[in-house]
Amino acid sequence: MDLTTQRPLPAAFGLHDRHVVVTGGGRGIGRAIALCAAASGARVTLVARSQEQLDDAAAEIRAAGGTCAGVAHDLTDTESLDALAERLWEVAPVDGVVHAAGVQLRGPAVDVEVAAWRRVQALNVDAPYFLSTALARRQLAAEQRGSHVFIGSLNSSLGLPNVSPYVASKTALVGVTRALSTEWAARGLRANIVGPGYFRTEMTEGLLAEPAHAQRILGRIPAGHLGAPEDVGTAAVFLLSDASSYITGQLINVDGGWLAS
Ligand code: NAD
């Protein structure tokens, strides 16, 4: 019996002719993911709240030779996510989605109020789940392949003090990834999650501006420095591309070695 596969090797990292949606694509890690996807040949549609940031990011991508559109949408409006999926599908059938929109909430667990807890779960868990399932409904009906990439955190693997709603949300995303990957694997859809370590963005700038915190964080990173948002971008592009076609249900950490140490 010949155990080798006869498939031609995929053009590694190529996203040509793919339509990729990136939430939170207006700034930070999401913007870097969108730039990397566009540089790999994808047609990119960004989703975020701020029209100004969307316009700015789309202009940067176009200036670099990419194809990009922006859709302003509040992803915490969970009931509207099927309509958002329809709007994205009308741009072009969606091949891949990266859920980079997210929010942090710092403070002791004993002080977390119900509304604040729900806001974190709404953006970090409900939005990726319901947007991915709404897109998957269309991908399955069209019998096409699809790659769904969730963005977790170190907190997908470990707890840290004073960020309990965030830890709960990023751990839940690992469960979402595993459940969707097993449910969809035989039908051509994959789901994976990237776990970024520490990156300098608006989300972390307050924390990193405190020298004691910054030193403590740097001291825990074997690589000795923070990540660049593009490091998450290239991991996401790999998971979107055919180069990872047999990888599904996995958490891939991009953390300079933090979780291994
Ligand atoms: P950021 O705060 O710079 O960007 C967050 C993005 O989410 C923005 O584009 C914003 O417009 C969008 N967003 C926020 N609320 C929204 C809403 N209601 N509707 C639509 N869009 C909304 O954050 P970042 O650091 O770039 O983080 C991106 C992702 O990476 C998040 O999921 C975050 O949890 C994760 N992450 C970040 C780090 C880090 O060190 N920065 C580490 C681990 C994980």
mmCIF file of C-alpha atoms and ligand atoms in Angstrom:
data_model
loop_
_atom_site.group_PDB
_atom_site.id
_atom_site.type_symbol
_atom_site.label_atom_id
_atom_site.label_comp_id
_atom_site.label_asym_id
_atom_site.label_seq_id
_atom_site.Cartn_x
_atom_site.Cartn_y
_atom_site.Cartn_z
ATOM 1 C CA MET A 1 0.000 0.000 0.000
ATOM 2 C CA ASP A 2 1.300 3.427 -0.922
ATOM 3 C CA LEU A 3 1.065 5.606 2.168
ATOM 4 C CA THR A 4 2.238 8.816 0.569
ATOM 5 C CA THR A 5 -0.283 11.428 -0.470
ATOM 6 C CA GLN A 6 -0.194 12.498 -4.069
ATOM 7 C CA ARG A 7 -1.412 16.022 -3.443
ATOM 8 C CA PRO A 8 0.747 18.773 -4.882
ATOM 9 C CA LEU A 9 2.400 20.801 -2.132
ATOM 10 C CA PRO A 10 0.404 23.975 -1.362
ATOM 11 C CA ALA A 11 2.058 27.279 -2.091
ATOM 12 C CA ALA A 12 3.101 27.910 1.515
ATOM 13 C CA PHE A 13 1.316 30.856 3.098
ATOM 14 C CA GLY A 14 -0.375 31.833 -0.147
ATOM 15 C CA LEU A 15 -3.823 33.388 0.348
ATOM 16 C CA HIS A 16 -4.374 34.381 -3.266
ATOM 17 C CA ASP A 17 -8.048 34.620 -4.250
ATOM 18 C CA ARG A 18 -9.089 34.144 -0.607
ATOM 19 C CA HIS A 19 -11.464 36.519 1.127
ATOM 20 C CA VAL A 20 -10.360 36.945 4.746
ATOM 21 C CA VAL A 21 -12.318 38.829 7.426
ATOM 22 C CA VAL A 22 -10.352 40.303 10.336
ATOM 23 C CA THR A 23 -12.262 41.671 13.313
ATOM 24 C CA GLY A 24 -10.484 44.320 15.351
ATOM 25 C CA GLY A 25 -8.545 45.043 12.173
ATOM 26 C CA GLY A 26 -8.402 48.799 12.704
ATOM 27 C CA ARG A 27 -5.458 48.779 15.100
ATOM 28 C CA GLY A 28 -3.024 46.703 17.123
ATOM 29 C CA ILE A 29 -2.716 42.978 16.561
ATOM 30 C CA GLY A 30 -5.770 42.790 14.274
ATOM 31 C CA ARG A 31 -4.315 45.440 11.975
ATOM 32 C CA ALA A 32 -1.008 43.554 11.761
ATOM 33 C CA ILE A 33 -2.907 40.339 10.943
ATOM 34 C CA ALA A 34 -4.812 42.164 8.195
ATOM 35 C CA LEU A 35 -1.585 43.570 6.732
ATOM 36 C CA CYS A 36 0.053 40.130 6.743
ATOM 37 C CA ALA A 37 -3.016 38.510 5.138
ATOM 38 C CA ALA A 38 -3.134 41.187 2.434
ATOM 39 C CA ALA A 39 0.612 40.852 1.818
ATOM 40 C CA SER A 40 -0.005 37.111 1.325
ATOM 41 C CA GLY A 41 -2.510 37.862 -1.428
ATOM 42 C CA ALA A 42 -5.842 37.846 0.421
ATOM 43 C CA ARG A 43 -8.685 40.216 -0.226
ATOM 44 C CA VAL A 44 -9.268 41.538 3.298
ATOM 45 C CA THR A 45 -12.379 42.925 4.953
ATOM 46 C CA LEU A 46 -11.848 44.612 8.303
ATOM 47 C CA VAL A 47 -14.515 44.846 11.010
ATOM 48 C CA ALA A 48 -14.192 47.229 13.944
ATOM 49 C CA ARG A 49 -16.176 49.939 15.688
ATOM 50 C CA SER A 50 -14.225 53.004 14.619
ATOM 51 C CA GLN A 51 -14.772 54.082 11.006
ATOM 52 C CA GLU A 52 -11.744 56.355 11.257
ATOM 53 C CA GLN A 53 -9.425 53.493 12.250
ATOM 54 C CA LEU A 54 -10.922 51.256 9.562
ATOM 55 C CA ASP A 55 -10.324 53.897 6.902
ATOM 56 C CA ASP A 56 -6.770 54.407 8.114
ATOM 57 C CA ALA A 57 -5.954 50.673 8.162
ATOM 58 C CA ALA A 58 -7.606 50.078 4.774
ATOM 59 C CA ALA A 59 -5.608 52.964 3.275
ATOM 60 C CA GLU A 60 -2.358 51.462 4.638
ATOM 61 C CA ILE A 61 -3.197 48.073 3.117
ATOM 62 C CA ARG A 62 -4.124 49.574 -0.248
ATOM 63 C CA ALA A 63 -0.972 51.707 -0.275
ATOM 64 C CA ALA A 64 0.991 48.456 0.131
ATOM 65 C CA GLY A 65 -0.778 47.023 -2.938
ATOM 66 C CA GLY A 66 -3.471 45.025 -1.111
ATOM 67 C CA THR A 67 -7.237 44.823 -1.576
ATOM 68 C CA CYS A 68 -9.220 45.912 1.445
ATOM 69 C CA ALA A 69 -12.628 47.101 2.624
ATOM 70 C CA GLY A 70 -13.851 48.114 6.066
ATOM 71 C CA VAL A 71 -17.185 47.454 7.772
ATOM 72 C CA ALA A 72 -17.953 49.430 10.944
ATOM 73 C CA HIS A 73 -19.895 47.251 13.366
ATOM 74 C CA ASP A 74 -20.307 46.877 17.117
ATOM 75 C CA LEU A 75 -19.580 43.196 17.647
ATOM 76 C CA THR A 76 -21.167 43.199 21.109
ATOM 77 C CA ASP A 77 -24.542 43.476 19.341
ATOM 78 C CA THR A 78 -24.771 39.691 19.252
ATOM 79 C CA GLU A 79 -28.203 39.579 17.620
ATOM 80 C CA SER A 80 -26.828 41.440 14.594
ATOM 81 C CA LEU A 81 -24.007 39.034 13.770
ATOM 82 C CA ASP A 82 -25.925 36.950 11.237
ATOM 83 C CA ALA A 83 -26.753 40.146 9.344
ATOM 84 C CA LEU A 84 -23.068 41.119 9.556
ATOM 85 C CA ALA A 85 -22.095 37.716 8.132
ATOM 86 C CA GLU A 86 -24.521 38.288 5.253
ATOM 87 C CA ARG A 87 -23.008 41.696 4.569
ATOM 88 C CA LEU A 88 -19.483 40.224 4.593
ATOM 89 C CA TRP A 89 -20.593 37.385 2.306
ATOM 90 C CA GLU A 90 -22.007 39.915 -0.157
ATOM 91 C CA VAL A 91 -18.517 41.469 -0.452
ATOM 92 C CA ALA A 92 -17.363 37.972 -1.517
ATOM 93 C CA PRO A 93 -17.784 34.435 -0.141
ATOM 94 C CA VAL A 94 -15.644 34.296 3.001
ATOM 95 C CA ASP A 95 -12.764 31.774 3.083
ATOM 96 C CA GLY A 96 -11.211 32.747 6.402
ATOM 97 C CA VAL A 97 -11.932 34.761 9.513
ATOM 98 C CA VAL A 98 -9.636 35.958 12.282
ATOM 99 C CA HIS A 99 -11.331 37.182 15.449
ATOM 100 C CA ALA A 100 -8.898 39.747 16.841
ATOM 101 C CA ALA A 101 -11.386 42.186 18.419
ATOM 102 C CA GLY A 102 -11.133 41.838 22.170
ATOM 103 C CA VAL A 103 -11.250 43.723 25.425
ATOM 104 C CA GLN A 104 -9.423 43.503 28.741
ATOM 105 C CA LEU A 105 -10.798 44.370 32.196
ATOM 106 C CA ARG A 106 -8.382 44.786 35.088
ATOM 107 C CA GLY A 107 -9.352 44.641 38.729
ATOM 108 C CA PRO A 108 -9.909 42.265 41.648
ATOM 109 C CA ALA A 109 -12.484 39.532 41.047
ATOM 110 C CA VAL A 110 -14.445 40.632 44.122
ATOM 111 C CA ASP A 111 -15.127 44.003 42.445
ATOM 112 C CA VAL A 112 -16.298 42.750 39.032
ATOM 113 C CA GLU A 113 -19.884 43.757 38.322
ATOM 114 C CA VAL A 114 -22.300 41.685 36.272
ATOM 115 C CA ALA A 115 -22.566 44.203 33.428
ATOM 116 C CA ALA A 116 -18.773 44.474 33.081
ATOM 117 C CA TRP A 117 -18.398 40.668 33.107
ATOM 118 C CA ARG A 118 -21.031 40.411 30.370
ATOM 119 C CA ARG A 119 -19.350 43.087 28.225
ATOM 120 C CA VAL A 120 -16.104 41.101 28.242
ATOM 121 C CA GLN A 121 -17.793 37.791 27.405
ATOM 122 C CA ALA A 122 -19.950 39.474 24.717
ATOM 123 C CA LEU A 123 -16.939 40.736 22.750
ATOM 124 C CA ASN A 124 -14.380 38.024 23.563
ATOM 125 C CA VAL A 125 -16.571 34.895 23.351
ATOM 126 C CA ASP A 126 -20.092 35.552 22.044
ATOM 127 C CA ALA A 127 -18.981 37.624 19.036
ATOM 128 C CA PRO A 128 -16.378 35.156 17.691
ATOM 129 C CA TYR A 129 -18.702 32.208 18.317
ATOM 130 C CA PHE A 130 -21.766 33.699 16.631
ATOM 131 C CA LEU A 131 -19.875 35.354 13.774
ATOM 132 C CA SER A 132 -17.952 32.150 13.026
ATOM 133 C CA THR A 133 -21.081 30.005 13.153
ATOM 134 C CA ALA A 134 -22.955 32.469 10.932
ATOM 135 C CA LEU A 135 -20.123 32.371 8.378
ATOM 136 C CA ALA A 136 -19.807 28.585 8.689
ATOM 137 C CA ARG A 137 -23.516 28.177 7.912
ATOM 138 C CA ARG A 138 -22.833 29.842 4.569
ATOM 139 C CA GLN A 139 -19.540 28.004 3.952
ATOM 140 C CA LEU A 140 -21.188 24.625 4.639
ATOM 141 C CA ALA A 141 -24.125 25.445 2.367
ATOM 142 C CA ALA A 142 -21.668 26.390 -0.393
ATOM 143 C CA GLU A 143 -19.596 23.218 0.338
ATOM 144 C CA GLN A 144 -16.443 25.301 0.434
ATOM 145 C CA ARG A 145 -13.395 25.135 2.678
ATOM 146 C CA GLY A 146 -12.894 27.600 5.490
ATOM 147 C CA SER A 147 -10.430 28.505 8.220
ATOM 148 C CA HIS A 148 -11.550 30.088 11.491
ATOM 149 C CA VAL A 149 -8.817 31.595 13.654
ATOM 150 C CA PHE A 150 -9.563 32.718 17.202
ATOM 151 C CA ILE A 151 -7.239 34.930 19.202
ATOM 152 C CA GLY A 152 -6.642 33.726 22.740
ATOM 153 C CA SER A 153 -3.915 34.749 25.140
ATOM 154 C CA LEU A 154 -1.469 33.379 27.689
ATOM 155 C CA ASN A 155 -4.696 33.363 29.713
ATOM 156 C CA SER A 156 -6.027 30.610 27.462
ATOM 157 C CA SER A 157 -3.509 28.393 29.279
ATOM 158 C CA LEU A 158 -3.004 29.953 32.705
ATOM 159 C CA GLY A 159 -4.620 32.198 35.268
ATOM 160 C CA LEU A 160 -3.187 35.558 36.313
ATOM 161 C CA PRO A 161 -4.456 37.804 39.117
ATOM 162 C CA ASN A 162 -6.865 40.703 38.550
ATOM 163 C CA VAL A 163 -8.044 39.726 35.055
ATOM 164 C CA SER A 164 -10.620 37.024 35.866
ATOM 165 C CA PRO A 165 -13.323 37.899 33.259
ATOM 166 C CA TYR A 166 -10.595 37.974 30.582
ATOM 167 C CA VAL A 167 -9.111 34.640 31.737
ATOM 168 C CA ALA A 168 -12.584 33.085 31.643
ATOM 169 C CA SER A 169 -13.216 34.438 28.136
ATOM 170 C CA LYS A 170 -9.876 33.379 26.647
ATOM 171 C CA THR A 171 -10.136 29.906 28.190
ATOM 172 C CA ALA A 172 -13.675 29.562 26.820
ATOM 173 C CA LEU A 173 -12.320 30.278 23.334
ATOM 174 C CA VAL A 174 -10.123 27.175 23.563
ATOM 175 C CA GLY A 175 -13.273 25.129 24.186
ATOM 176 C CA VAL A 176 -15.040 26.866 21.311
ATOM 177 C CA THR A 177 -12.082 26.071 19.023
ATOM 178 C CA ARG A 178 -12.002 22.387 20.008
ATOM 179 C CA ALA A 179 -15.772 21.959 19.721
ATOM 180 C CA LEU A 180 -16.079 23.653 16.327
ATOM 181 C CA SER A 181 -12.998 21.911 14.927
ATOM 182 C CA THR A 182 -14.332 18.443 15.734
ATOM 183 C CA GLU A 183 -17.833 19.286 14.517
ATOM 184 C CA TRP A 184 -16.627 20.724 11.202
ATOM 185 C CA ALA A 185 -13.445 18.794 10.369
ATOM 186 C CA ALA A 186 -15.058 16.262 8.022
ATOM 187 C CA ARG A 187 -16.793 19.050 6.120
ATOM 188 C CA GLY A 188 -13.725 21.083 5.228
ATOM 189 C CA LEU A 189 -13.807 23.778 7.909
ATOM 190 C CA ARG A 190 -10.940 24.209 10.379
ATOM 191 C CA ALA A 191 -10.788 26.113 13.663
ATOM 192 C CA ASN A 192 -7.604 27.021 15.540
ATOM 193 C CA ILE A 193 -6.610 29.524 18.188
ATOM 194 C CA VAL A 194 -3.476 31.654 18.488
ATOM 195 C CA GLY A 195 -2.281 32.547 21.983
ATOM 196 C CA PRO A 196 -0.262 35.773 21.926
ATOM 197 C CA GLY A 197 2.101 36.558 24.788
ATOM 198 C CA TYR A 198 2.750 40.270 25.457
ATOM 199 C CA PHE A 199 2.608 42.859 22.681
ATOM 200 C CA ARG A 200 2.687 46.640 22.916
ATOM 201 C CA THR A 201 -0.774 47.856 21.824
ATOM 202 C CA GLU A 202 -3.445 50.159 23.223
ATOM 203 C CA MET A 203 -4.639 47.206 25.304
ATOM 204 C CA THR A 204 -1.326 46.831 27.136
ATOM 205 C CA GLU A 205 0.221 50.306 26.984
ATOM 206 C CA GLY A 206 -1.003 51.276 30.478
ATOM 207 C CA LEU A 207 0.422 48.090 31.988
ATOM 208 C CA LEU A 208 3.723 48.343 30.125
ATOM 209 C CA ALA A 209 4.100 52.014 31.060
ATOM 210 C CA GLU A 210 4.574 50.942 34.695
ATOM 211 C CA PRO A 211 8.305 50.100 34.929
ATOM 212 C CA ALA A 212 7.819 47.453 37.648
ATOM 213 C CA HIS A 213 5.209 45.602 35.579
ATOM 214 C CA ALA A 214 7.226 45.936 32.380
ATOM 215 C CA GLN A 215 10.338 44.513 34.074
ATOM 216 C CA ARG A 216 8.371 41.642 35.613
ATOM 217 C CA ILE A 217 6.879 40.764 32.224
ATOM 218 C CA LEU A 218 10.174 41.015 30.315
ATOM 219 C CA GLY A 219 11.850 38.879 32.958
ATOM 220 C CA ARG A 220 9.382 36.074 32.262
ATOM 221 C CA ILE A 221 9.923 35.991 28.485
ATOM 222 C CA PRO A 222 12.729 33.627 27.450
ATOM 223 C CA ALA A 223 13.162 35.547 24.178
ATOM 224 C CA GLY A 224 13.907 38.635 26.309
ATOM 225 C CA HIS A 225 11.645 41.033 24.431
ATOM 226 C CA LEU A 226 7.990 41.696 23.652
ATOM 227 C CA GLY A 227 6.473 40.296 20.494
ATOM 228 C CA ALA A 228 5.782 42.376 17.392
ATOM 229 C CA PRO A 229 2.126 42.262 16.262
ATOM 230 C CA GLU A 230 3.317 40.851 12.915
ATOM 231 C CA ASP A 231 4.442 37.723 14.800
ATOM 232 C CA VAL A 232 0.754 36.997 15.427
ATOM 233 C CA GLY A 233 0.013 38.043 11.830
ATOM 234 C CA THR A 234 2.285 35.422 10.291
ATOM 235 C CA ALA A 235 0.925 32.701 12.609
ATOM 236 C CA ALA A 236 -2.621 33.642 11.580
ATOM 237 C CA VAL A 237 -1.683 33.602 7.884
ATOM 238 C CA PHE A 238 -0.213 30.113 8.330
ATOM 239 C CA LEU A 239 -3.467 28.922 9.935
ATOM 240 C CA LEU A 240 -5.552 30.554 7.189
ATOM 241 C CA SER A 241 -3.479 29.008 4.413
ATOM 242 C CA ASP A 242 -3.388 25.521 2.915
ATOM 243 C CA ALA A 243 0.048 25.111 4.494
ATOM 244 C CA SER A 244 -1.867 24.158 7.682
ATOM 245 C CA SER A 245 -4.625 22.127 6.007
ATOM 246 C CA TYR A 246 -4.246 19.144 8.427
ATOM 247 C CA ILE A 247 -4.087 21.334 11.546
ATOM 248 C CA THR A 248 -7.346 21.915 13.364
ATOM 249 C CA GLY A 249 -8.454 22.310 16.980
ATOM 250 C CA GLN A 250 -5.031 23.570 18.062
ATOM 251 C CA LEU A 251 -3.840 26.323 20.359
ATOM 252 C CA ILE A 252 -0.616 27.800 18.965
ATOM 253 C CA ASN A 253 1.153 30.147 21.343
ATOM 254 C CA VAL A 254 3.180 33.075 20.029
ATOM 255 C CA ASP A 255 4.808 34.091 23.279
ATOM 256 C CA GLY A 256 8.616 34.129 22.978
ATOM 257 C CA GLY A 257 8.714 30.918 25.011
ATOM 258 C CA TRP A 258 6.763 32.125 28.079
ATOM 259 C CA LEU A 259 4.536 29.056 28.466
ATOM 260 C CA ALA A 260 7.394 26.646 27.895
ATOM 261 C CA SER A 261 9.468 28.096 30.722
HETATM 262 P P1 NAD B 1 -6.507 46.719 20.936
HETATM 263 O O1 NAD B 1 -7.261 47.219 22.115
HETATM 264 O O2 NAD B 1 -5.380 47.517 20.388
HETATM 265 O O3 NAD B 1 -7.509 46.418 19.732
HETATM 266 C C1 NAD B 1 -8.771 45.878 19.962
HETATM 267 C C2 NAD B 1 -9.580 45.953 18.698
HETATM 268 O O4 NAD B 1 -10.912 45.486 18.996
HETATM 269 C C3 NAD B 1 -9.723 47.359 18.131
HETATM 270 O O5 NAD B 1 -9.564 47.322 16.734
HETATM 271 C C4 NAD B 1 -11.149 47.743 18.457
HETATM 272 O O6 NAD B 1 -11.744 48.594 17.500
HETATM 273 C C5 NAD B 1 -11.845 46.390 18.427
HETATM 274 N N1 NAD B 1 -13.047 46.414 19.230
HETATM 275 C C6 NAD B 1 -13.159 46.674 20.563
HETATM 276 N N2 NAD B 1 -14.450 46.642 20.937
HETATM 277 C C7 NAD B 1 -15.172 46.355 19.807
HETATM 278 C C8 NAD B 1 -16.550 46.185 19.525
HETATM 279 N N3 NAD B 1 -17.470 46.293 20.487
HETATM 280 N N4 NAD B 1 -16.931 45.920 18.267
HETATM 281 C C9 NAD B 1 -16.005 45.804 17.282
HETATM 282 N N5 NAD B 1 -14.689 45.935 17.497
HETATM 283 C C10 NAD B 1 -14.271 46.212 18.729
HETATM 284 O O7 NAD B 1 -6.041 45.255 21.350
HETATM 285 P P2 NAD B 1 -4.875 44.298 20.809
HETATM 286 O O8 NAD B 1 -3.806 44.295 21.811
HETATM 287 O O9 NAD B 1 -4.593 44.574 19.386
HETATM 288 O O10 NAD B 1 -5.640 42.900 20.964
HETATM 289 C C11 NAD B 1 -6.140 42.161 19.857
HETATM 290 C C12 NAD B 1 -6.492 40.776 20.366
HETATM 291 O O11 NAD B 1 -5.305 40.151 20.867
HETATM 292 C C13 NAD B 1 -7.498 40.777 21.520
HETATM 293 O O12 NAD B 1 -8.355 39.676 21.382
HETATM 294 C C14 NAD B 1 -6.622 40.589 22.743
HETATM 295 O O13 NAD B 1 -7.317 39.982 23.799
HETATM 296 C C15 NAD B 1 -5.534 39.697 22.184
HETATM 297 N N6 NAD B 1 -4.266 39.723 22.934
HETATM 298 C C16 NAD B 1 -3.528 40.859 23.018
HETATM 299 C C17 NAD B 1 -2.318 40.811 23.716
HETATM 300 C C18 NAD B 1 -1.400 41.993 23.828
HETATM 301 O O14 NAD B 1 -0.337 41.875 24.455
HETATM 302 N N7 NAD B 1 -1.716 43.132 23.253
HETATM 303 C C19 NAD B 1 -1.902 39.633 24.346
HETATM 304 C C20 NAD B 1 -2.719 38.511 24.247
HETATM 305 C C21 NAD B 1 -3.899 38.562 23.533
#
